[in-house]
Amino acid sequence: MAQMESALSDAMSTIEGAVGVALVDYTSGMALATLGDNQALDLNIAAAGNTDVVRAKMRTMEMLELQGAIEDMLITLTSQYHIIRPVSGKNGSGLFLYLVLDRKRANLALARHRLARLEAELEV
């Protein structure tokens, strides 16, 4: 658990414009760890809601018989970016990282790069 919390803390401190971040189990919809401004966004509700997004995309890929894996998903709002990144490590099956960015302060390309690095280093 400490490594997860450390990873989320790293995301909040190194990704410019980060509002919140969560590690989510998409089999249950539960956030395993969250960090961020809960007044700006309830990360537990967001985790549960975005679980449906991940499941829907995975079902669609299966029905279309698409090869490969999801690197990340981007949801663009007028004031925020939401990035969903499935965890690909051997112990990360069924998990995804969820990052919310303030659109005015964030560098989307750099945020995606840093989230990918964080996901690669994550030990669950």
PDB file of C-alpha atoms in Angstrom:
ATOM      1  CA  MET A   1       0.000   0.000   0.000  1.00  0.00           C
ATOM      2  CA  ALA A   2       2.859   2.376   0.796  1.00  0.00           C
ATOM      3  CA  GLN A   3       4.287   2.033  -2.720  1.00  0.00           C
ATOM      4  CA  MET A   4       0.890   2.878  -4.245  1.00  0.00           C
ATOM      5  CA  GLU A   5       0.540   5.957  -2.070  1.00  0.00           C
ATOM      6  CA  SER A   6       4.100   6.997  -2.914  1.00  0.00           C
ATOM      7  CA  ALA A   7       3.368   6.627  -6.632  1.00  0.00           C
ATOM      8  CA  LEU A   8       0.214   8.754  -6.354  1.00  0.00           C
ATOM      9  CA  SER A   9       2.101  11.366  -4.357  1.00  0.00           C
ATOM     10  CA  ASP A  10       4.781  11.403  -7.058  1.00  0.00           C
ATOM     11  CA  ALA A  11       2.101  11.946  -9.711  1.00  0.00           C
ATOM     12  CA  MET A  12       0.574  14.869  -7.820  1.00  0.00           C
ATOM     13  CA  SER A  13       3.944  16.530  -7.235  1.00  0.00           C
ATOM     14  CA  THR A  14       5.555  15.985 -10.647  1.00  0.00           C
ATOM     15  CA  ILE A  15       2.652  16.335 -13.080  1.00  0.00           C
ATOM     16  CA  GLU A  16       1.851  19.989 -13.632  1.00  0.00           C
ATOM     17  CA  GLY A  17      -1.844  20.738 -13.277  1.00  0.00           C
ATOM     18  CA  ALA A  18      -2.702  17.482 -11.463  1.00  0.00           C
ATOM     19  CA  VAL A  19      -5.975  17.841  -9.549  1.00  0.00           C
ATOM     20  CA  GLY A  20      -6.329  14.231  -8.444  1.00  0.00           C
ATOM     21  CA  VAL A  21      -5.104  10.716  -9.075  1.00  0.00           C
ATOM     22  CA  ALA A  22      -6.391   7.272  -8.176  1.00  0.00           C
ATOM     23  CA  LEU A  23      -5.470   3.628  -8.545  1.00  0.00           C
ATOM     24  CA  VAL A  24      -8.661   1.749  -9.348  1.00  0.00           C
ATOM     25  CA  ASP A  25      -9.702  -1.904  -9.489  1.00  0.00           C
ATOM     26  CA  TYR A  26     -11.986  -2.107 -12.522  1.00  0.00           C
ATOM     27  CA  THR A  27     -13.352  -5.512 -11.574  1.00  0.00           C
ATOM     28  CA  SER A  28     -15.003  -4.005  -8.489  1.00  0.00           C
ATOM     29  CA  GLY A  29     -15.016  -0.279  -9.312  1.00  0.00           C
ATOM     30  CA  MET A  30     -13.272   0.503  -6.034  1.00  0.00           C
ATOM     31  CA  ALA A  31     -10.446   2.994  -5.669  1.00  0.00           C
ATOM     32  CA  LEU A  32      -7.523   1.287  -3.929  1.00  0.00           C
ATOM     33  CA  ALA A  33      -5.803   4.611  -3.285  1.00  0.00           C
ATOM     34  CA  THR A  34      -6.627   8.248  -4.044  1.00  0.00           C
ATOM     35  CA  LEU A  35      -4.894  11.559  -3.656  1.00  0.00           C
ATOM     36  CA  GLY A  36      -6.052  15.024  -4.596  1.00  0.00           C
ATOM     37  CA  ASP A  37      -8.479  17.854  -4.040  1.00  0.00           C
ATOM     38  CA  ASN A  38     -11.701  16.151  -2.909  1.00  0.00           C
ATOM     39  CA  GLN A  39     -13.570  19.464  -3.048  1.00  0.00           C
ATOM     40  CA  ALA A  40     -12.811  19.743  -6.755  1.00  0.00           C
ATOM     41  CA  LEU A  41     -13.647  16.114  -7.516  1.00  0.00           C
ATOM     42  CA  ASP A  42     -14.843  13.059  -5.571  1.00  0.00           C
ATOM     43  CA  LEU A  43     -12.267  10.529  -6.744  1.00  0.00           C
ATOM     44  CA  ASN A  44     -14.191   7.545  -5.377  1.00  0.00           C
ATOM     45  CA  ILE A  45     -17.252   8.403  -7.487  1.00  0.00           C
ATOM     46  CA  ALA A  46     -14.999   9.121 -10.472  1.00  0.00           C
ATOM     47  CA  ALA A  47     -13.261   5.752  -9.992  1.00  0.00           C
ATOM     48  CA  ALA A  48     -16.558   3.884 -10.009  1.00  0.00           C
ATOM     49  CA  GLY A  49     -17.863   5.779 -13.046  1.00  0.00           C
ATOM     50  CA  ASN A  50     -14.703   5.376 -15.071  1.00  0.00           C
ATOM     51  CA  THR A  51     -14.708   1.661 -14.357  1.00  0.00           C
ATOM     52  CA  ASP A  52     -17.682   1.496 -16.719  1.00  0.00           C
ATOM     53  CA  VAL A  53     -15.654   3.337 -19.373  1.00  0.00           C
ATOM     54  CA  VAL A  54     -12.781   0.857 -19.109  1.00  0.00           C
ATOM     55  CA  ARG A  55     -15.065  -2.166 -19.159  1.00  0.00           C
ATOM     56  CA  ALA A  56     -16.994  -0.833 -22.171  1.00  0.00           C
ATOM     57  CA  LYS A  57     -13.818  -0.219 -24.156  1.00  0.00           C
ATOM     58  CA  MET A  58     -12.434  -3.650 -23.340  1.00  0.00           C
ATOM     59  CA  ARG A  59     -15.715  -5.313 -24.377  1.00  0.00           C
ATOM     60  CA  THR A  60     -15.722  -3.322 -27.610  1.00  0.00           C
ATOM     61  CA  MET A  61     -12.143  -4.321 -28.388  1.00  0.00           C
ATOM     62  CA  GLU A  62     -13.056  -7.949 -27.746  1.00  0.00           C
ATOM     63  CA  MET A  63     -16.157  -7.811 -29.980  1.00  0.00           C
ATOM     64  CA  LEU A  64     -14.137  -6.190 -32.762  1.00  0.00           C
ATOM     65  CA  GLU A  65     -11.337  -8.704 -32.213  1.00  0.00           C
ATOM     66  CA  LEU A  66      -8.824  -5.864 -31.961  1.00  0.00           C
ATOM     67  CA  GLN A  67      -5.292  -6.907 -31.106  1.00  0.00           C
ATOM     68  CA  GLY A  68      -3.084  -5.085 -28.654  1.00  0.00           C
ATOM     69  CA  ALA A  69      -3.723  -3.356 -25.371  1.00  0.00           C
ATOM     70  CA  ILE A  70      -5.050   0.019 -24.332  1.00  0.00           C
ATOM     71  CA  GLU A  71      -2.216   2.422 -23.556  1.00  0.00           C
ATOM     72  CA  ASP A  72      -4.457   5.152 -22.244  1.00  0.00           C
ATOM     73  CA  MET A  73      -7.810   6.842 -22.737  1.00  0.00           C
ATOM     74  CA  LEU A  74      -8.316  10.581 -22.789  1.00  0.00           C
ATOM     75  CA  ILE A  75     -11.517  12.363 -21.868  1.00  0.00           C
ATOM     76  CA  THR A  76     -11.392  16.051 -22.714  1.00  0.00           C
ATOM     77  CA  LEU A  77     -13.682  18.414 -20.809  1.00  0.00           C
ATOM     78  CA  THR A  78     -13.872  22.185 -21.165  1.00  0.00           C
ATOM     79  CA  SER A  79     -11.791  22.734 -18.021  1.00  0.00           C
ATOM     80  CA  GLN A  80     -10.126  19.371 -17.383  1.00  0.00           C
ATOM     81  CA  TYR A  81      -8.379  16.406 -18.949  1.00  0.00           C
ATOM     82  CA  HIS A  82      -9.085  12.936 -17.551  1.00  0.00           C
ATOM     83  CA  ILE A  83      -6.553  10.221 -18.392  1.00  0.00           C
ATOM     84  CA  ILE A  84      -7.238   6.546 -17.769  1.00  0.00           C
ATOM     85  CA  ARG A  85      -4.213   4.247 -18.022  1.00  0.00           C
ATOM     86  CA  PRO A  86      -4.593   0.492 -17.463  1.00  0.00           C
ATOM     87  CA  VAL A  87      -1.787  -1.022 -15.394  1.00  0.00           C
ATOM     88  CA  SER A  88       0.075  -3.550 -17.525  1.00  0.00           C
ATOM     89  CA  GLY A  89       2.463  -5.089 -14.999  1.00  0.00           C
ATOM     90  CA  LYS A  90       2.092  -8.732 -13.987  1.00  0.00           C
ATOM     91  CA  ASN A  91       0.422  -7.828 -10.675  1.00  0.00           C
ATOM     92  CA  GLY A  92      -1.573  -4.955 -12.148  1.00  0.00           C
ATOM     93  CA  SER A  93      -4.157  -6.926 -14.076  1.00  0.00           C
ATOM     94  CA  GLY A  94      -7.588  -5.432 -13.475  1.00  0.00           C
ATOM     95  CA  LEU A  95      -6.246  -2.063 -12.340  1.00  0.00           C
ATOM     96  CA  PHE A  96      -6.027   1.375 -13.908  1.00  0.00           C
ATOM     97  CA  LEU A  97      -4.551   4.731 -13.013  1.00  0.00           C
ATOM     98  CA  TYR A  98      -6.916   7.677 -13.260  1.00  0.00           C
ATOM     99  CA  LEU A  99      -5.483  11.189 -13.489  1.00  0.00           C
ATOM    100  CA  VAL A 100      -7.412  14.465 -13.531  1.00  0.00           C
ATOM    101  CA  LEU A 101      -5.664  17.566 -14.850  1.00  0.00           C
ATOM    102  CA  ASP A 102      -6.549  21.243 -14.819  1.00  0.00           C
ATOM    103  CA  ARG A 103      -6.607  21.998 -18.534  1.00  0.00           C
ATOM    104  CA  LYS A 104      -5.249  25.542 -18.123  1.00  0.00           C
ATOM    105  CA  ARG A 105      -2.167  24.440 -16.195  1.00  0.00           C
ATOM    106  CA  ALA A 106      -1.412  21.020 -17.679  1.00  0.00           C
ATOM    107  CA  ASN A 107       0.868  19.935 -20.471  1.00  0.00           C
ATOM    108  CA  LEU A 108      -1.056  16.948 -21.816  1.00  0.00           C
ATOM    109  CA  ALA A 109       1.851  15.304 -23.641  1.00  0.00           C
ATOM    110  CA  LEU A 110       4.146  15.575 -20.645  1.00  0.00           C
ATOM    111  CA  ALA A 111       1.412  14.347 -18.286  1.00  0.00           C
ATOM    112  CA  ARG A 112       0.818  11.260 -20.460  1.00  0.00           C
ATOM    113  CA  HIS A 113       4.560  10.575 -20.555  1.00  0.00           C
ATOM    114  CA  ARG A 114       4.945  10.891 -16.779  1.00  0.00           C
ATOM    115  CA  LEU A 115       1.859   8.776 -16.095  1.00  0.00           C
ATOM    116  CA  ALA A 116       3.234   6.051 -18.389  1.00  0.00           C
ATOM    117  CA  ARG A 117       6.537   6.117 -16.502  1.00  0.00           C
ATOM    118  CA  LEU A 118       4.738   5.968 -13.179  1.00  0.00           C
ATOM    119  CA  GLU A 119       2.624   3.016 -14.375  1.00  0.00           C
ATOM    120  CA  ALA A 120       5.747   1.156 -15.534  1.00  0.00           C
ATOM    121  CA  GLU A 121       7.394   1.606 -12.123  1.00  0.00           C
ATOM    122  CA  LEU A 122       4.274   0.826 -10.078  1.00  0.00           C
ATOM    123  CA  GLU A 123       4.496  -2.234  -7.823  1.00  0.00           C
ATOM    124  CA  VAL A 124       1.133  -3.527  -6.704  1.00  0.00           C
TER     125      VAL A 124
END
